[in-house]
CSV table of C-alpha atoms in Angstrom, one decimal:
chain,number,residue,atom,x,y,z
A,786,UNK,CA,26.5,-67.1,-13.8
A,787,UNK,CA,28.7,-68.8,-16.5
A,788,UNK,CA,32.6,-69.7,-16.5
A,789,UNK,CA,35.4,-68.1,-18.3
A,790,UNK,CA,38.5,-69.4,-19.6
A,791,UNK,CA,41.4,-66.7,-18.5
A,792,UNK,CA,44.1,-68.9,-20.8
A,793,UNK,CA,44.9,-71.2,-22.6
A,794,UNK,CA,45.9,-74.2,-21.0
A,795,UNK,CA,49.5,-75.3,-20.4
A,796,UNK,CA,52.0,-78.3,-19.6
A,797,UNK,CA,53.0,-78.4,-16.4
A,798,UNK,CA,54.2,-82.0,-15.8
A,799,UNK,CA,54.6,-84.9,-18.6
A,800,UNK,CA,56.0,-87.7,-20.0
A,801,UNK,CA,56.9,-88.8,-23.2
A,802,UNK,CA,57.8,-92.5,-21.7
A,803,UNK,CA,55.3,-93.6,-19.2
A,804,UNK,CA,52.1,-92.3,-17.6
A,805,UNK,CA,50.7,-89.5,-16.2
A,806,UNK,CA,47.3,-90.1,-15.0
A,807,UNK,CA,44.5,-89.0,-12.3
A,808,UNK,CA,45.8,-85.9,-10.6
A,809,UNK,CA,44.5,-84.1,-7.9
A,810,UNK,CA,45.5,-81.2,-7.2
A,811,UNK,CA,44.8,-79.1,-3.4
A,812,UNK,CA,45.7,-76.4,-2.3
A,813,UNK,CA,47.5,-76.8,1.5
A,814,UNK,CA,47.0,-74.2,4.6
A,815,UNK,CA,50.0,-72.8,3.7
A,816,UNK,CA,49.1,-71.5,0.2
A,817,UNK,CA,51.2,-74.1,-1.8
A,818,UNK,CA,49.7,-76.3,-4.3
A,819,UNK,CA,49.7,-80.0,-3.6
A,820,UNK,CA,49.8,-82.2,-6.9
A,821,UNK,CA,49.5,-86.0,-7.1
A,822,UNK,CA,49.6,-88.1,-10.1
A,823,UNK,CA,49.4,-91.3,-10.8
A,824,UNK,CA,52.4,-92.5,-13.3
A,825,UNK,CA,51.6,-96.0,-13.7
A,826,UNK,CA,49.0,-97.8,-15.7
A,827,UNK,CA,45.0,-97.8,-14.8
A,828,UNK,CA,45.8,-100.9,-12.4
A,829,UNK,CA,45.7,-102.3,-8.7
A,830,UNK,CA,48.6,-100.8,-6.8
A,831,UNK,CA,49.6,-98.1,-9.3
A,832,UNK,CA,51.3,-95.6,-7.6
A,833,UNK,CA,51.5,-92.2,-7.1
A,834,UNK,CA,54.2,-88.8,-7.0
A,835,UNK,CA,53.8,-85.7,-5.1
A,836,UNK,CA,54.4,-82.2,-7.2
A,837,UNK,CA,54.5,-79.6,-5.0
A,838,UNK,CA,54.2,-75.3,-6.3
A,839,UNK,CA,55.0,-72.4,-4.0
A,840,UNK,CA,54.3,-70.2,-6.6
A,841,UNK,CA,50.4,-70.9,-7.7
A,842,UNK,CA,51.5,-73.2,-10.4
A,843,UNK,CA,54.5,-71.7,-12.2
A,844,UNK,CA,57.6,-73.8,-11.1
A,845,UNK,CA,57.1,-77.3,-8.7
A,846,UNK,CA,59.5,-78.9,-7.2
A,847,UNK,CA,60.8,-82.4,-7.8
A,848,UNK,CA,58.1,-85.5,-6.9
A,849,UNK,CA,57.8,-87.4,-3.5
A,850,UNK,CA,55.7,-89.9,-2.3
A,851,UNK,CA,55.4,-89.9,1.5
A,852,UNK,CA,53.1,-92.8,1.2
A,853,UNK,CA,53.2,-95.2,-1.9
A,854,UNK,CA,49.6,-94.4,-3.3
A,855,UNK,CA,47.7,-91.7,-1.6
A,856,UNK,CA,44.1,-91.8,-2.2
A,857,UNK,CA,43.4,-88.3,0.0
A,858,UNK,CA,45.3,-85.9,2.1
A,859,UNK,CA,44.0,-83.2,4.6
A,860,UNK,CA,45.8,-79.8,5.8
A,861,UNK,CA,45.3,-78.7,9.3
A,862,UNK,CA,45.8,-75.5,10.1
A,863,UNK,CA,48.6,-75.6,11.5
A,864,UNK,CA,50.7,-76.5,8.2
A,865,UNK,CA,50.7,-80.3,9.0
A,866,UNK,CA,50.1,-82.5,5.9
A,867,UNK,CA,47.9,-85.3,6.4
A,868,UNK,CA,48.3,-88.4,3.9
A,869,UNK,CA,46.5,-91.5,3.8
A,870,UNK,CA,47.6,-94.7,1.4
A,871,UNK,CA,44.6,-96.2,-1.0
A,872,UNK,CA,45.8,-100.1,0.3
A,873,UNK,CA,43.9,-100.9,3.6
A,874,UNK,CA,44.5,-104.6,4.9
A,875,UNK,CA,42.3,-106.4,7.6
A,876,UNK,CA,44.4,-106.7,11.0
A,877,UNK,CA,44.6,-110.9,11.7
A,878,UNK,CA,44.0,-110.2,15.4
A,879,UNK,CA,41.2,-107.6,15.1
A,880,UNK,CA,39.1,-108.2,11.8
A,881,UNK,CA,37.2,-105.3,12.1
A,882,UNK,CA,40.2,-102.8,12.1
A,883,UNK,CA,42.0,-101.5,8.6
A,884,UNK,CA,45.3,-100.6,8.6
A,885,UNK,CA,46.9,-98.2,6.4
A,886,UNK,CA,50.3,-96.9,5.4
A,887,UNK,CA,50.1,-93.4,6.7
A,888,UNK,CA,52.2,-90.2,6.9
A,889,UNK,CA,52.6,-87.0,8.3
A,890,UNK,CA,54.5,-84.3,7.1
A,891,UNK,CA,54.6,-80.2,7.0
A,892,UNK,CA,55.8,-79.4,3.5
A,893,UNK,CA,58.2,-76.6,2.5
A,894,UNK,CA,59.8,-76.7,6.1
A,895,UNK,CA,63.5,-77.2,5.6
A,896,UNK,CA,65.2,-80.4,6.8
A,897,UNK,CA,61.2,-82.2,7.2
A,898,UNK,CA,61.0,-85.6,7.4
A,899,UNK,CA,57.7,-87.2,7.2
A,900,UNK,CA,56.3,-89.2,10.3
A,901,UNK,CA,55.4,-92.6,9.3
A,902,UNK,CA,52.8,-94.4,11.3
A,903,UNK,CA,50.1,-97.1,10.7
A,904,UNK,CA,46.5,-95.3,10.4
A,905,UNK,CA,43.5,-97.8,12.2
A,906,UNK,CA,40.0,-97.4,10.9
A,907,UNK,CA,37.3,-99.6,12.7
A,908,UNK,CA,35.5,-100.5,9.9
A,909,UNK,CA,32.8,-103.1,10.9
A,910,UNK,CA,30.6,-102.4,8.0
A,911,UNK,CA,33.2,-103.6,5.1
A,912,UNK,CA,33.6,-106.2,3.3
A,913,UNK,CA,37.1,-108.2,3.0
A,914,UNK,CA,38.3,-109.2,-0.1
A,915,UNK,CA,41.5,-111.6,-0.7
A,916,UNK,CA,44.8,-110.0,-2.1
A,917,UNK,CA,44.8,-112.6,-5.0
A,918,UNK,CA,41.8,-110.8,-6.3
A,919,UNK,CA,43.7,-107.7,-6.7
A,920,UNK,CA,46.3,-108.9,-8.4
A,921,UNK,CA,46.7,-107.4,-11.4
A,922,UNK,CA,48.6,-105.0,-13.4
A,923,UNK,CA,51.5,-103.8,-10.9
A,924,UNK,CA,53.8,-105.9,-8.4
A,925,UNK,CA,52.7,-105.3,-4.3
A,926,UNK,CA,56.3,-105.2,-2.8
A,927,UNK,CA,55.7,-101.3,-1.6
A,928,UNK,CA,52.9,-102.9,0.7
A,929,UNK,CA,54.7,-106.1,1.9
A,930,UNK,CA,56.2,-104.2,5.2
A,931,UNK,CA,52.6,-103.9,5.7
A,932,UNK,CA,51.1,-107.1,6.0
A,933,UNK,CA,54.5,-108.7,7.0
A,934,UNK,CA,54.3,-106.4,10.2
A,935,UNK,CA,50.4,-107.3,10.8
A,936,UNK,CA,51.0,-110.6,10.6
A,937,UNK,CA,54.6,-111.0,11.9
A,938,UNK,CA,56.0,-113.2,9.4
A,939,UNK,CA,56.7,-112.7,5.6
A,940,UNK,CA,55.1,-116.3,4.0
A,941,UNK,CA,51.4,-115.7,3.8
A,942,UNK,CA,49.7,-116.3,1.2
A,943,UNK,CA,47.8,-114.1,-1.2
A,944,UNK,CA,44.3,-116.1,0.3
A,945,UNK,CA,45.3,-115.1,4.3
A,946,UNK,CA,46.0,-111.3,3.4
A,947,UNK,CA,42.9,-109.4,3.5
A,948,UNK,CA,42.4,-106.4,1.4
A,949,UNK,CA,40.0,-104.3,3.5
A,950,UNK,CA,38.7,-101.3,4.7
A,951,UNK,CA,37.3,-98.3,2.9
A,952,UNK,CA,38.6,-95.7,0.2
A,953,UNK,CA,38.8,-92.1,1.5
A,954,UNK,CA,38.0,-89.5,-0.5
A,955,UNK,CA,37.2,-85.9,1.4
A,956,UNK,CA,37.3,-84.8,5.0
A,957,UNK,CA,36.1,-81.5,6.4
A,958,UNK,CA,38.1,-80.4,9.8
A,959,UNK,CA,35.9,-79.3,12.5
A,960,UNK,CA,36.8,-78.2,16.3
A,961,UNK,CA,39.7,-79.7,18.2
A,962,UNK,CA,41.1,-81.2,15.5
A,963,UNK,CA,37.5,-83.7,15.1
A,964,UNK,CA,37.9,-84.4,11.3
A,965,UNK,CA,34.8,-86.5,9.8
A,966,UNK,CA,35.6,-88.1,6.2
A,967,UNK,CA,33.7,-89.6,3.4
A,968,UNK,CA,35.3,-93.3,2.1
A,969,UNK,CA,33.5,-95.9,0.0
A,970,UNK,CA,34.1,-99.6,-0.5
A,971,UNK,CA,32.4,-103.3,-0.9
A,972,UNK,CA,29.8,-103.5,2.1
A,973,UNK,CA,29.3,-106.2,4.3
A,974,UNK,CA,25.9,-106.2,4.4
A,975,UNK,CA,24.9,-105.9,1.0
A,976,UNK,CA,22.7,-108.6,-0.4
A,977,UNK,CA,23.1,-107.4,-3.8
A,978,UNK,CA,27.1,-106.8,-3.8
A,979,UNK,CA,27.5,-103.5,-3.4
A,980,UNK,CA,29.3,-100.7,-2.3
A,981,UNK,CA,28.4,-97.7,0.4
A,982,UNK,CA,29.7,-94.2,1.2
A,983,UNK,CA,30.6,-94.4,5.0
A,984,UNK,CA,31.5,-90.9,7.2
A,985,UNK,CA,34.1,-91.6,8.9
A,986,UNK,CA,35.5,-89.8,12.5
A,987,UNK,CA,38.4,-89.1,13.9
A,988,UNK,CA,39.6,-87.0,17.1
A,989,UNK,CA,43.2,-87.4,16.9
A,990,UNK,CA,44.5,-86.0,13.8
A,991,UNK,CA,43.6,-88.9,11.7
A,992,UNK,CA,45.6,-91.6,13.4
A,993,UNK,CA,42.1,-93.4,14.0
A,994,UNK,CA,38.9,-93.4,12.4
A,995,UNK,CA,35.5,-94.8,13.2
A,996,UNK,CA,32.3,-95.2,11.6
A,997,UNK,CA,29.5,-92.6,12.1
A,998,UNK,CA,26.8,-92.9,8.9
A,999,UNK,CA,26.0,-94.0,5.8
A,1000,UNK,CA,26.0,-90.9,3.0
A,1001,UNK,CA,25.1,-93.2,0.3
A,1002,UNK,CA,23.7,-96.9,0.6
A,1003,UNK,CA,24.0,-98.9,-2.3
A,1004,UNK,CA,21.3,-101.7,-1.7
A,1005,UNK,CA,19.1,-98.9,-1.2
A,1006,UNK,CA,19.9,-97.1,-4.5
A,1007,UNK,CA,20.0,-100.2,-6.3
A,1008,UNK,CA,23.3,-98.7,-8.1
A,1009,UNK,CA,26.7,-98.5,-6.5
A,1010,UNK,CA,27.5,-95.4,-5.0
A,1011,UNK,CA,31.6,-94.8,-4.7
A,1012,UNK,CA,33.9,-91.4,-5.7
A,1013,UNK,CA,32.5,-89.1,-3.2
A,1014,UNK,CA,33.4,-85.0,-3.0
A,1015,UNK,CA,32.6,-83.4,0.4
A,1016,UNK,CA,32.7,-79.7,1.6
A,1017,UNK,CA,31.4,-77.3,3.9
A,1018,UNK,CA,28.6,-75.4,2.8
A,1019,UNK,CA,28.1,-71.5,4.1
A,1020,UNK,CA,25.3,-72.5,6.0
A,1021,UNK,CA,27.1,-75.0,8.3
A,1022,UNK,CA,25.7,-78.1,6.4
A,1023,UNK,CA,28.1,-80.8,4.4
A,1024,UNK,CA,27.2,-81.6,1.2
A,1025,UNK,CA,28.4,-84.2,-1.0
A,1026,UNK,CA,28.5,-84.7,-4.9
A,1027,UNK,CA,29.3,-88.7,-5.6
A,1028,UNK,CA,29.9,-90.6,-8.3
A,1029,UNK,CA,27.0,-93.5,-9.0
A,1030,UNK,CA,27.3,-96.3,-11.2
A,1031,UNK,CA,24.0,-97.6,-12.3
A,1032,UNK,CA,24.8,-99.7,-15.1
A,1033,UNK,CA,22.5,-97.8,-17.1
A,1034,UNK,CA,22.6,-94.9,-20.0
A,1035,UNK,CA,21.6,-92.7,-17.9
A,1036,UNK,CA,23.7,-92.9,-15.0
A,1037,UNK,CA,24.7,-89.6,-13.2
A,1038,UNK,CA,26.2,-88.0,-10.4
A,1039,UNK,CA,24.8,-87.9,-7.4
A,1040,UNK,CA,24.1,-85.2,-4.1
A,1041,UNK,CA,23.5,-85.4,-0.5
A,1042,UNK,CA,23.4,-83.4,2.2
A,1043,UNK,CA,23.9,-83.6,5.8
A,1044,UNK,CA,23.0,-81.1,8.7
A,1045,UNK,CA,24.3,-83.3,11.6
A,1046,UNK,CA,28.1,-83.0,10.8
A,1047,UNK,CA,28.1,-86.8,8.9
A,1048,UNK,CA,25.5,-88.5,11.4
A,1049,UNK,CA,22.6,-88.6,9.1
A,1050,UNK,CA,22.6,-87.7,5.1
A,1051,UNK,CA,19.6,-87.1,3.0
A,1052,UNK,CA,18.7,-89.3,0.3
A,1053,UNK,CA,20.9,-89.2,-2.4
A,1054,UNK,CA,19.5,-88.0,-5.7
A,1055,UNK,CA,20.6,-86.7,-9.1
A,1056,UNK,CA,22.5,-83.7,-10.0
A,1057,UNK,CA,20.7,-81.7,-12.6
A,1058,UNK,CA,21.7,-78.0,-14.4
A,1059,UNK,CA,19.1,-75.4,-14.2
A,1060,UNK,CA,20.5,-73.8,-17.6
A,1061,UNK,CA,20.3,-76.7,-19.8
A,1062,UNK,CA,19.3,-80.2,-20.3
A,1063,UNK,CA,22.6,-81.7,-19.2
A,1064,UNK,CA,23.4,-84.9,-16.4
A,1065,UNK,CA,26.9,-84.3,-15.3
A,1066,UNK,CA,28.5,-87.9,-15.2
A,1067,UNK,CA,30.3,-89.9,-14.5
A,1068,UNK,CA,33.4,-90.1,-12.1
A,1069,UNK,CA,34.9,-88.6,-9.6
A,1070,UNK,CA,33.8,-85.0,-9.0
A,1071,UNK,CA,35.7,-82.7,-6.8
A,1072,UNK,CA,34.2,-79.8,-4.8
A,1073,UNK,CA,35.7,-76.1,-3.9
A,1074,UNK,CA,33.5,-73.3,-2.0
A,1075,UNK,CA,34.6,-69.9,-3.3
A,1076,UNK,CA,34.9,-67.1,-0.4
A,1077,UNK,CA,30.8,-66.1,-1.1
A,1078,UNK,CA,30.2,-69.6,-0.8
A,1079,UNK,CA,29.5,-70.2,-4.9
A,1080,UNK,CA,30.4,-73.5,-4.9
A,1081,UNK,CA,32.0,-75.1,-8.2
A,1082,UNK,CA,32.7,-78.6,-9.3
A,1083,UNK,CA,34.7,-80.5,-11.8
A,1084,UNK,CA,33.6,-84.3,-13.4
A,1085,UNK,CA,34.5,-86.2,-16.3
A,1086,UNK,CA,33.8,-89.1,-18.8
A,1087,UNK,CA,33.5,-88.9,-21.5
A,1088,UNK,CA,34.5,-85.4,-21.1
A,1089,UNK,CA,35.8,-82.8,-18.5
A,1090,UNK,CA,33.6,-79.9,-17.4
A,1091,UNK,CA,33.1,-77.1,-14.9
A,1092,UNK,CA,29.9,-75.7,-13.5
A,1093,UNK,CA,29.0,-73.5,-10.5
A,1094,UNK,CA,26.1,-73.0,-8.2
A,1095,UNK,CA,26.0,-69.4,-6.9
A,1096,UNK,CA,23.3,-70.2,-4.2
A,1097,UNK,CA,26.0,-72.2,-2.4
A,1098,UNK,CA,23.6,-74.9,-1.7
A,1099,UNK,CA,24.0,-77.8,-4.8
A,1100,UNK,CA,21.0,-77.2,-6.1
A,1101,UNK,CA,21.4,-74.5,-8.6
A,1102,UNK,CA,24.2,-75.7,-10.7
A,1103,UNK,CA,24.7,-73.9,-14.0
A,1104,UNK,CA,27.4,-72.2,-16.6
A,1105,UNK,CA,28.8,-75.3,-17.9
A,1106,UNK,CA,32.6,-75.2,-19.0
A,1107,UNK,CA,33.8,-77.8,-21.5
A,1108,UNK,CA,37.1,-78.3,-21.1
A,1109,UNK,CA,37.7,-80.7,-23.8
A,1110,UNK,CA,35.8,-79.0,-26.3
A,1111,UNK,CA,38.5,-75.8,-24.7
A,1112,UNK,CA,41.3,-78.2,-25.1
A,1113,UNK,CA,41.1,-79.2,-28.6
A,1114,UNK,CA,40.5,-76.0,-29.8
A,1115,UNK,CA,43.5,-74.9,-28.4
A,1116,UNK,CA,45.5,-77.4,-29.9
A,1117,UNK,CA,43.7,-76.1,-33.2
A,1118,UNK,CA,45.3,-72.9,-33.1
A,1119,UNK,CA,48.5,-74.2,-32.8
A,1120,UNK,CA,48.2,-76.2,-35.7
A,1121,UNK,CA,47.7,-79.7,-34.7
A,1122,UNK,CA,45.6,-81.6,-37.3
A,1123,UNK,CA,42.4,-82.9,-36.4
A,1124,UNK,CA,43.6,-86.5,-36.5
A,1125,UNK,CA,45.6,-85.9,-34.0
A,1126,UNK,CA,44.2,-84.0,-31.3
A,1127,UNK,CA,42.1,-85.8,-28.1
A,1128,UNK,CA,39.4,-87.8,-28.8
A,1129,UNK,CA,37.6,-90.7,-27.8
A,1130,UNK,CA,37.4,-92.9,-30.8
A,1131,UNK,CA,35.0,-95.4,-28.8
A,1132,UNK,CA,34.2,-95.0,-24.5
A,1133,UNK,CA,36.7,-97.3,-23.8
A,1134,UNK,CA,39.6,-96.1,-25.0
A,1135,UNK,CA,41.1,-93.4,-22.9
A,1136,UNK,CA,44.8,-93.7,-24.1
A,1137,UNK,CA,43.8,-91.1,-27.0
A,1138,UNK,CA,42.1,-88.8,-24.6
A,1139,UNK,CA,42.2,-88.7,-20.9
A,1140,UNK,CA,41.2,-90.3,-17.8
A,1141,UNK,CA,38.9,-87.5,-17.2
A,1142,UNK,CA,39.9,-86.9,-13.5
A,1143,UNK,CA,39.7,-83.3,-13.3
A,1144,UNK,CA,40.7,-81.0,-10.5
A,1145,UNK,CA,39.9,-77.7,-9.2
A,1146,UNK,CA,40.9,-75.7,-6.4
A,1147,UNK,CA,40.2,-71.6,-5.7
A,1148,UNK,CA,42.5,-69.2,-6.6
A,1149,UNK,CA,41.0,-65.8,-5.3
A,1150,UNK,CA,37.6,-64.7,-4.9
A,1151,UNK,CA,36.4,-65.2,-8.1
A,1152,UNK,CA,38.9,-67.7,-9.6
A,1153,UNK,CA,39.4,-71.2,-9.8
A,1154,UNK,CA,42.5,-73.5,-10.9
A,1155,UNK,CA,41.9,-76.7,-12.7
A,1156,UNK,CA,43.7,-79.5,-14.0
A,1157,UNK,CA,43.1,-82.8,-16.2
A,1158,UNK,CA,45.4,-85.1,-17.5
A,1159,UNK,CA,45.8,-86.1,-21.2
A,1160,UNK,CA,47.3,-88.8,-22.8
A,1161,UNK,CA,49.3,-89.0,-26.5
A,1162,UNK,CA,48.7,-85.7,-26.1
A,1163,UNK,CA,50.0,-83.5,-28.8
A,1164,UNK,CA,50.7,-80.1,-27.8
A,1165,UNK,CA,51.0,-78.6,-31.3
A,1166,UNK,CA,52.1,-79.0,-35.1
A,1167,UNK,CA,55.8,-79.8,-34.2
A,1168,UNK,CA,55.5,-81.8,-31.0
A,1169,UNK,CA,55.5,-85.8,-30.3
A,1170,UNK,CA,53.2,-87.1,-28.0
A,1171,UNK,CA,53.4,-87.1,-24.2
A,1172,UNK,CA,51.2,-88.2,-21.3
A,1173,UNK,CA,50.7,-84.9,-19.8
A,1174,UNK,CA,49.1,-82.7,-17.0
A,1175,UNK,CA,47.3,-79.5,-18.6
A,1176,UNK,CA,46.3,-76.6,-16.2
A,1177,UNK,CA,44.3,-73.7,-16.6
A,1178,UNK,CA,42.6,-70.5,-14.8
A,1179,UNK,CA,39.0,-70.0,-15.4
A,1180,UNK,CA,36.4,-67.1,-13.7
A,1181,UNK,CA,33.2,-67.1,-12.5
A,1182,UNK,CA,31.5,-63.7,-14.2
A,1183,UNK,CA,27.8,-62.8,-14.4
C-alpha cells in the first residue's frame, strides 16, 4: 500500500508579520475540524489560537483560545469539547496535585460560552521544577490568575511557584465517559534525569486525572521518552507511537502497545518500514485509524512524512510520503527559484523550513487530511514570504 497526493497543497492560514507554528489539527464528533497553532516564537509560554472549519477545510472561522496554550483536546460524543492548557503548577497545600487552566465548550452551538474550571491531576510520580527556570522567551501574565488563586496572594516569587505536572498528549474515550491519556514530563524518580510517558485516568469528563502506568520509562530506555500518539487499534488494544530522544544519530520513534486499557505497556521499541531502509524520526507523531483499521501516521524533522500500516497493528508500516520533497516541488511549478524555496540549510535552523509538526486526520474511508506549517514560506514567483499553514489530501491506494 503506498500514499497518494490528491493536490497540491494550499494556504489556509498565514502571516506575513509573526508566527505560525506547530498546528494540530482534529477532527471533533461533530464533523468540524479543529485547528490550533501556535503564533508565537519556539518559547516557554508561547501561546496558541483556535481555527475552526465546518466545511472540511475550505473556509474557518475567526481564532479563539478557550484556554491560553492548549497542549491536547478530546471530543465526547456528545459534541462537548474538551481542552486542557500545556502550564501545570504544583498546588502549595497538596504537592502531589497539578492544576491546570481548563475549559469546556461545544463548538458551533450559537451563543456558547466556554466553562472554565481548574483541571486536578494527581501526579505523584513528577518532578517539580521552579518557574524561574522557564523563564524565557514570552511574559507569564496569562497564567498569573493561576498561581495567584493557588496560592491566595499575588507576591510569590518565581522560586515558590512550582511548574509541575505532566504534558498530555492523546486520550482514547472508553465507557461511561472513563477517558485514559498519555502525558510525559521530568520524573521524580529518575536517577539519571529523565522523563516518562505516564497513562493517565479519568471518570469524570476530564475534571480529574490519576496515574495508572508507565508507557515509556526513561531510566529504563536510557533515552528520554516524551511526544506520545495514542489510538485504538481494531483489535481492542492501544497502541502508541512516541517520540525518543537518545542523543544519538540514530535516534527514532518509538511503539508500544497495551492490552489492559493503559495498565501495563509492552516494551517500547523502534519503528521500522517494511518497504525500505528508513527510521522515521524524530518528533511528535500523530496517529489516525482509517474505518478498516489501516492505521496512518505523520512525523517530522528534518522532514515531514506520511506512512501507513494496513495490518492495523504498528508493525507493518510502509508507502512513505514525503511531504517536503511534495512541497518544494510544488513551489517549483509555480516558479519559485530554488534559492528560495524550504530548506534546511543546517538542523538547526527551522526559520527557512518548518517546525516539522505535521498533522493528519481521516477524511473518508480511504482519505486522510494533513497539515504542516512553513516558515518564510514563499508560495510562488510573485509572492513575499509568510509564516504559513499548508494543507493537503492524500489516499491510501494499493
Amino acid at each position: 500500500m503506498h500514499l497518494t497526493p490528491v493536490n497540491r497543497p494550499v494556504t489556509i492560514e498565514s502571516a506575513s508579520y509573526g508566527e505560525r507554528w506547530f498546528p494540530h489539527l482534529v477532527r471533533h464528533s461533530d464533523d468540524s475540524l479543529l485547528l490550533y497553532i501556535s503564533y508565537g516564537h519556539d518559547a516557554a509560554f508561547s501561546q496558541k489560537l483556535r481555527l475552526r472549519s465546518e466545511d472540511n477545510g475550505r473556509t474557518w472561522s475567526k481564532p479563539v483560545d478557550n484556554v491560553p496554550s492548549c497542549t491536547w483536546q478530546h471530543s465526547f460524543d456528545d459534541g462537548e469539547l474538551f481542552e486542557i492548557d500545556c502550564v501545570a503548577v504544583q498546588d502549595p497545600n497538596d504537592l502531589e496535585t497539578a492544576v491546570y487552566f481548563g475549559a469546556w465548550s461545544f463548538p458551533g452551538r450559537m451563543h456558547d460560552e466556554p466553562r472554565h474550571e481548574f483541571v486536578r491531576v494527581h501526579a505523584p510520580s513528577s518532578q517539580p521544577t521552579p518557574l524561574t527556570a522557564h523563564l524565557q522567551g514570552y511574559p507569564t501574565y496569562p497564567w498569573r490568575p493561576l498561581w495567584n488563586t493557588l496560592f491566595g496572594r499575588q507576591d510569590m516569587t518565581g522560586d515558590e511557584i512550582q511548574m509541575y505536572g505532566p504534558f498530555f498528549t492523546e486520550g482514547v474515550t472508553f465507557d461511561n465517559d472513563r477517558v485514559v491519556a498519555l502525558a510525559y514530563g521530568g520524573a521524580r524518580s529518575s536517577a539519571a534525569g529523565l522523563s516518562n510517558v505516564w497513562a493517565m485516568e479519568s471518570t469524570d469528563r476530564c475534571r480529574s486525572w490519576k496515574e495508572i502506568g508507565v508507557a515509556a520509562n526513561g531510566d529504563a530506555m536510557g533515552a528520554e521518552p516524551n511526544e506520545a500518539a495514542m489510538v485504538r487499534l481494531k483489535d481492542g488494544r492501544l497502541y502508541s507511537a512516541m517520540r525518543v530522544d537518545s542523543g544519538t544519530p540514530d535516534t527514532c520513534l518509538h511503539q508500544t502497545w497495551s492490552s489492559d486499557e493503559g495498565r501495563t505497556w509492552t516494551p517500547p521499541e523502534p519503528i521500522c518500514l517494511v518497504d525500505e531502509d528508513h527510521r522515521p524520526n524524530m518528533v511528535w507523531p500523530r496517529l489516525v485509524v482509517m474505518e478498516d483499521g489501516t492505521l496512518v501516521m505523520v512525523y517530522g524533522r528534518p522532514v515531514r512524512n506520511i506512512i501507513c500500516d494496513p495490518s492495523g497493528t504498528g508493525t507493518q508500516w510502509q508507502g512513505r510520503l514525503d511531504l517536503t520533497k511534495y512541497e518544494q516541488e510544488t513551489q517549483a511549478l509555480l516558479g519559485v527559484p530554488e534559492s528560495l524555496r524550504i530548506r534546511r540549510p543546517h538542523p538547526l535552523n527551522r526559520e527557512l523550513d518548518s517546525s516539522d509538526y505535521p498533522a493528519v486526520v481521516v477524511n473518508g474511508p480511504r482519505e486522510v487530511i494533513a497539515v504542516y506549517d512553513v516558515q518564510n514560506y514563499i508560495e510562488n514567483w510573485n509572492a513575499g514570504p509568510v509564516s504559513a499553514v499548508r494543507m493537503l489530501r492524500v489516499r491510501l491506494e494499493e
